[in-house]
Amino acid sequence: MNLLAARSADMPPNKLAMAAECPRAVRNGLALLLAWPQLKAAPRGDGRPVLVLPGIVDSDGAYFVMHRLLRRWGYRAYGWGLGANLGVRTIGRDAEHLVARIEAIAAEAGEPVTLVGISLGGIMGRVMARRRPELVREVITISSPYAGPPTSTNVWRLFELLTGEKITDESVTAFQQEAASPLAVPATAIWSRSDGMVNGLICRNEHARGIEIESSHFWVQMHPDVLMAVAETLAGQATTH
């Protein structure tokens, strides 16, 4: 399946990789059913608050499996409560809506929040950790293309359509650069070389521990290897691949 990957970090995944996304996503769901007993037995947590940040277009409902497992593992799982992720249309021009959500969870829990972000949500999570490190304990990104140009994805046109912003806008470029910068909190990047929507090579850099899995982009949050990597990272048991 790695033959489907882009040939370099400057290129989006090829058409074959894109075409394989839907059937591979279905396979993720089937694999999840088979792996459910193993996932239920994943390392137990310490009750810390974990906020899941959705990918573009997605809302909290798309992550019900992850929320359920986080709670089963012993964490306080939160959705972001902002509806569908439409970029700045959702989080605010200065991300004030997302900042307010993280502030509220940290105040309720009495401690910093761990952010788990999928795709665009992961980029947002890293920016929040840069801007408000006192509110964030750790960042885990999943298939988040934060470390390279948006043109190395097959979703940048959708991003422009939904957000009303151009990838060449100064604000978008600055946001991307901020996400790729070193963080003051621990960071882990879960990524796939055979991702059909974003180039996996720009989903990690030297400023985060990398865990490579093999998965589609669609329904990546339901891939058993991703879920287990999240559990092990939260429990401090993950190893770099």
Tab-separated table of C-alpha atoms in Angstrom:
chain	number	residue	atom	x	y	z
A	1	MET	CA	0.000	0.000	0.000
A	2	ASN	CA	2.966	2.354	0.462
A	3	LEU	CA	3.226	2.493	-3.326
A	4	LEU	CA	0.196	4.777	-3.136
A	5	ALA	CA	2.153	7.401	-1.220
A	6	ALA	CA	3.368	10.673	-2.683
A	7	ARG	CA	6.924	10.532	-3.948
A	8	SER	CA	8.145	13.552	-1.976
A	9	ALA	CA	6.962	16.031	0.623
A	10	ASP	CA	6.234	18.582	-2.126
A	11	MET	CA	3.613	16.468	-3.876
A	12	PRO	CA	0.049	15.494	-2.975
A	13	PRO	CA	-0.889	11.802	-2.896
A	14	ASN	CA	-1.555	10.491	-6.370
A	15	LYS	CA	-4.950	9.704	-7.916
A	16	LEU	CA	-4.655	5.995	-7.150
A	17	ALA	CA	-4.228	6.793	-3.461
A	18	MET	CA	-7.232	9.119	-3.563
A	19	ALA	CA	-9.395	6.532	-5.291
A	20	ALA	CA	-8.537	3.963	-2.632
A	21	GLU	CA	-9.661	6.180	0.247
A	22	CYS	CA	-13.287	5.033	0.519
A	23	PRO	CA	-12.703	1.265	0.393
A	24	ARG	CA	-9.815	1.620	2.816
A	25	ALA	CA	-12.012	3.644	5.166
A	26	VAL	CA	-14.546	0.797	5.182
A	27	ARG	CA	-11.704	-1.566	6.002
A	28	ASN	CA	-10.827	0.668	8.973
A	29	GLY	CA	-14.332	0.164	10.294
A	30	LEU	CA	-14.182	-3.602	9.876
A	31	ALA	CA	-10.759	-3.760	11.522
A	32	LEU	CA	-12.150	-1.763	14.434
A	33	LEU	CA	-14.783	-4.431	15.119
A	34	LEU	CA	-12.159	-7.159	15.169
A	35	ALA	CA	-9.814	-5.170	17.387
A	36	TRP	CA	-12.443	-3.981	19.877
A	37	PRO	CA	-11.554	-6.482	22.661
A	38	GLN	CA	-7.891	-5.466	22.421
A	39	LEU	CA	-8.760	-1.766	22.441
A	40	LYS	CA	-10.939	-2.150	25.520
A	41	ALA	CA	-7.888	-3.610	27.293
A	42	ALA	CA	-5.602	-0.694	26.360
A	43	PRO	CA	-3.586	1.046	29.122
A	44	ARG	CA	-5.750	2.818	31.679
A	45	GLY	CA	-5.629	6.575	32.154
A	46	ASP	CA	-5.309	8.958	35.061
A	47	GLY	CA	-8.518	10.947	34.631
A	48	ARG	CA	-6.971	13.886	32.830
A	49	PRO	CA	-9.151	15.985	30.465
A	50	VAL	CA	-8.782	15.185	26.765
A	51	LEU	CA	-10.304	17.421	24.090
A	52	VAL	CA	-10.810	15.925	20.619
A	53	LEU	CA	-10.533	18.448	17.763
A	54	PRO	CA	-12.287	17.302	14.549
A	55	GLY	CA	-11.048	17.439	10.986
A	56	ILE	CA	-12.421	19.709	8.294
A	57	VAL	CA	-16.218	19.479	7.862
A	58	ASP	CA	-16.436	17.019	10.766
A	59	SER	CA	-18.198	17.705	14.054
A	60	ASP	CA	-18.061	15.890	17.387
A	61	GLY	CA	-20.401	13.107	16.265
A	62	ALA	CA	-17.787	11.702	13.873
A	63	TYR	CA	-15.561	10.855	16.850
A	64	PHE	CA	-18.002	8.941	19.040
A	65	VAL	CA	-15.778	5.843	18.976
A	66	MET	CA	-12.743	7.778	20.166
A	67	HIS	CA	-14.785	9.552	22.856
A	68	ARG	CA	-16.200	6.241	24.081
A	69	LEU	CA	-12.790	4.596	24.284
A	70	LEU	CA	-11.189	7.591	25.997
A	71	ARG	CA	-13.829	7.406	28.702
A	72	ARG	CA	-13.424	3.644	29.002
A	73	TRP	CA	-9.660	4.101	29.404
A	74	GLY	CA	-10.286	6.469	32.285
A	75	TYR	CA	-10.019	9.949	30.783
A	76	ARG	CA	-12.479	12.836	30.802
A	77	ALA	CA	-13.238	13.109	27.094
A	78	TYR	CA	-14.618	16.344	25.680
A	79	GLY	CA	-15.939	17.339	22.279
A	80	TRP	CA	-15.146	20.821	21.118
A	81	GLY	CA	-18.827	21.806	20.897
A	82	LEU	CA	-18.345	24.197	17.974
A	83	GLY	CA	-20.212	22.253	15.289
A	84	ALA	CA	-18.643	21.439	11.928
A	85	ASN	CA	-15.009	22.457	11.571
A	86	LEU	CA	-14.994	25.168	8.917
A	87	GLY	CA	-11.699	26.724	9.901
A	88	VAL	CA	-11.752	30.329	11.041
A	89	ARG	CA	-15.495	30.461	10.395
A	90	THR	CA	-15.804	28.126	13.354
A	91	ILE	CA	-12.965	28.962	15.734
A	92	GLY	CA	-12.997	32.739	15.157
A	93	ARG	CA	-10.576	35.065	13.439
A	94	ASP	CA	-8.215	34.935	16.418
A	95	ALA	CA	-9.317	31.427	17.450
A	96	GLU	CA	-11.193	33.033	20.336
A	97	HIS	CA	-13.990	30.432	20.312
A	98	LEU	CA	-11.560	27.535	20.570
A	99	VAL	CA	-9.466	29.313	23.215
A	100	ALA	CA	-12.610	29.877	25.279
A	101	ARG	CA	-13.505	26.176	25.025
A	102	ILE	CA	-10.045	25.086	26.199
A	103	GLU	CA	-10.113	27.652	29.010
A	104	ALA	CA	-13.495	26.356	30.189
A	105	ILE	CA	-12.352	22.717	30.210
A	106	ALA	CA	-9.106	23.562	32.029
A	107	ALA	CA	-11.070	25.533	34.648
A	108	GLU	CA	-13.568	22.706	35.128
A	109	ALA	CA	-10.868	20.036	35.369
A	110	GLY	CA	-8.447	22.128	37.392
A	111	GLU	CA	-5.537	21.199	35.126
A	112	PRO	CA	-4.212	21.679	31.573
A	113	VAL	CA	-5.963	19.889	28.723
A	114	THR	CA	-4.555	17.244	26.392
A	115	LEU	CA	-5.480	18.007	22.789
A	116	VAL	CA	-6.048	15.216	20.249
A	117	GLY	CA	-6.525	16.715	16.800
A	118	ILE	CA	-7.406	14.979	13.551
A	119	SER	CA	-6.257	16.535	10.266
A	120	LEU	CA	-7.141	20.270	10.412
A	121	GLY	CA	-7.997	19.799	14.083
A	122	GLY	CA	-4.413	18.775	14.764
A	123	ILE	CA	-3.078	21.928	13.140
A	124	MET	CA	-5.409	23.937	15.369
A	125	GLY	CA	-4.262	21.992	18.411
A	126	ARG	CA	-0.626	22.775	17.790
A	127	VAL	CA	-1.401	26.472	17.342
A	128	MET	CA	-3.344	26.501	20.617
A	129	ALA	CA	-0.387	24.904	22.388
A	130	ARG	CA	1.874	27.599	20.947
A	131	ARG	CA	-0.391	30.452	22.001
A	132	ARG	CA	-1.609	29.181	25.360
A	133	PRO	CA	0.876	26.583	26.643
A	134	GLU	CA	-0.356	27.059	30.205
A	135	LEU	CA	-3.699	25.559	29.147
A	136	VAL	CA	-2.295	22.557	27.253
A	137	ARG	CA	-0.636	19.472	28.719
A	138	GLU	CA	0.153	17.609	25.492
A	139	VAL	CA	-0.767	17.572	21.788
A	140	ILE	CA	-1.425	14.464	19.701
A	141	THR	CA	-2.003	15.021	15.990
A	142	ILE	CA	-3.488	12.415	13.648
A	143	SER	CA	-2.967	12.754	9.880
A	144	SER	CA	-2.487	16.511	10.329
A	145	PRO	CA	-0.508	18.180	7.494
A	146	TYR	CA	1.044	20.878	9.660
A	147	ALA	CA	4.643	20.576	8.489
A	148	GLY	CA	4.416	21.388	4.788
A	149	PRO	CA	2.603	23.330	2.087
A	150	PRO	CA	-1.187	22.925	1.693
A	151	THR	CA	-0.593	22.094	-1.970
A	152	SER	CA	0.880	18.788	-0.774
A	153	THR	CA	-2.667	17.697	-0.012
A	154	ASN	CA	-5.734	16.860	-2.067
A	155	VAL	CA	-8.005	18.926	0.185
A	156	TRP	CA	-6.690	22.469	-0.179
A	157	ARG	CA	-9.399	23.456	-2.662
A	158	LEU	CA	-12.054	22.163	-0.263
A	159	PHE	CA	-10.384	24.174	2.490
A	160	GLU	CA	-10.605	27.341	0.412
A	161	LEU	CA	-14.243	26.682	-0.489
A	162	LEU	CA	-15.368	26.049	3.077
A	163	THR	CA	-13.315	28.636	4.920
A	164	GLY	CA	-13.469	31.459	2.394
A	165	GLU	CA	-9.691	31.836	2.725
A	166	LYS	CA	-6.951	31.258	0.192
A	167	ILE	CA	-3.973	29.129	1.060
A	168	THR	CA	-1.813	32.000	-0.168
A	169	ASP	CA	-3.355	34.439	2.328
A	170	GLU	CA	-0.852	35.808	4.809
A	171	SER	CA	-3.030	34.741	7.743
A	172	VAL	CA	-3.205	31.136	6.506
A	173	THR	CA	0.542	30.986	5.889
A	174	ALA	CA	1.261	32.414	9.344
A	175	PHE	CA	-1.100	29.895	10.984
A	176	GLN	CA	0.652	27.024	9.196
A	177	GLN	CA	4.088	28.278	10.204
A	178	GLU	CA	2.930	28.611	13.787
A	179	ALA	CA	1.682	25.022	13.781
A	180	ALA	CA	5.001	23.715	12.453
A	181	SER	CA	7.077	25.514	15.085
A	182	PRO	CA	8.461	23.824	18.220
A	183	LEU	CA	6.054	23.526	21.146
A	184	ALA	CA	6.658	24.004	24.846
A	185	VAL	CA	4.599	20.880	25.597
A	186	PRO	CA	5.047	17.247	24.503
A	187	ALA	CA	3.843	16.545	20.959
A	188	THR	CA	3.194	13.317	19.089
A	189	ALA	CA	2.343	12.992	15.394
A	190	ILE	CA	0.506	9.869	14.194
A	191	TRP	CA	0.794	9.684	10.423
A	192	SER	CA	0.433	7.407	7.405
A	193	ARG	CA	2.770	7.244	4.435
A	194	SER	CA	-0.098	5.861	2.336
A	195	ASP	CA	-2.652	8.551	3.236
A	196	GLY	CA	-4.653	9.312	0.101
A	197	MET	CA	-5.702	12.865	0.973
A	198	VAL	CA	-2.677	14.469	2.615
A	199	ASN	CA	0.985	13.751	2.119
A	200	GLY	CA	2.035	11.794	5.191
A	201	LEU	CA	5.529	13.222	5.023
A	202	ILE	CA	4.201	16.640	6.061
A	203	CYS	CA	2.220	15.205	8.966
A	204	ARG	CA	5.291	15.070	11.206
A	205	ASN	CA	8.563	16.904	11.726
A	206	GLU	CA	11.482	17.011	14.129
A	207	HIS	CA	9.398	18.931	16.667
A	208	ALA	CA	7.170	15.953	17.482
A	209	ARG	CA	7.611	12.277	18.176
A	210	GLY	CA	6.388	10.378	15.121
A	211	ILE	CA	4.316	7.186	15.114
A	212	GLU	CA	3.771	5.772	11.640
A	213	ILE	CA	0.718	3.668	10.892
A	214	GLU	CA	-0.844	2.502	7.631
A	215	SER	CA	-4.280	3.964	7.086
A	216	SER	CA	-6.563	5.928	4.845
A	217	HIS	CA	-7.340	9.550	5.735
A	218	PHE	CA	-11.088	8.961	5.822
A	219	TRP	CA	-12.157	7.423	9.130
A	220	VAL	CA	-8.572	7.444	10.345
A	221	GLN	CA	-9.989	8.113	13.818
A	222	MET	CA	-11.519	4.617	13.721
A	223	HIS	CA	-8.347	2.781	12.760
A	224	PRO	CA	-7.392	0.404	15.603
A	225	ASP	CA	-3.690	1.204	15.275
A	226	VAL	CA	-4.453	4.917	15.622
A	227	LEU	CA	-6.647	4.371	18.654
A	228	MET	CA	-4.059	2.154	20.309
A	229	ALA	CA	-1.326	4.699	19.561
A	230	VAL	CA	-3.441	7.374	21.261
A	231	ALA	CA	-3.985	5.143	24.305
A	232	GLU	CA	-0.296	4.283	24.595
A	233	THR	CA	0.789	7.897	24.102
A	234	LEU	CA	-1.572	9.135	26.802
A	235	ALA	CA	-0.300	6.402	29.132
A	236	GLY	CA	3.344	7.214	28.342
A	237	GLN	CA	3.922	3.833	26.751
A	238	ALA	CA	4.122	4.705	23.057
A	239	THR	CA	7.219	3.971	21.024
A	240	THR	CA	8.414	5.814	17.942
A	241	HIS	CA	8.027	3.932	14.648
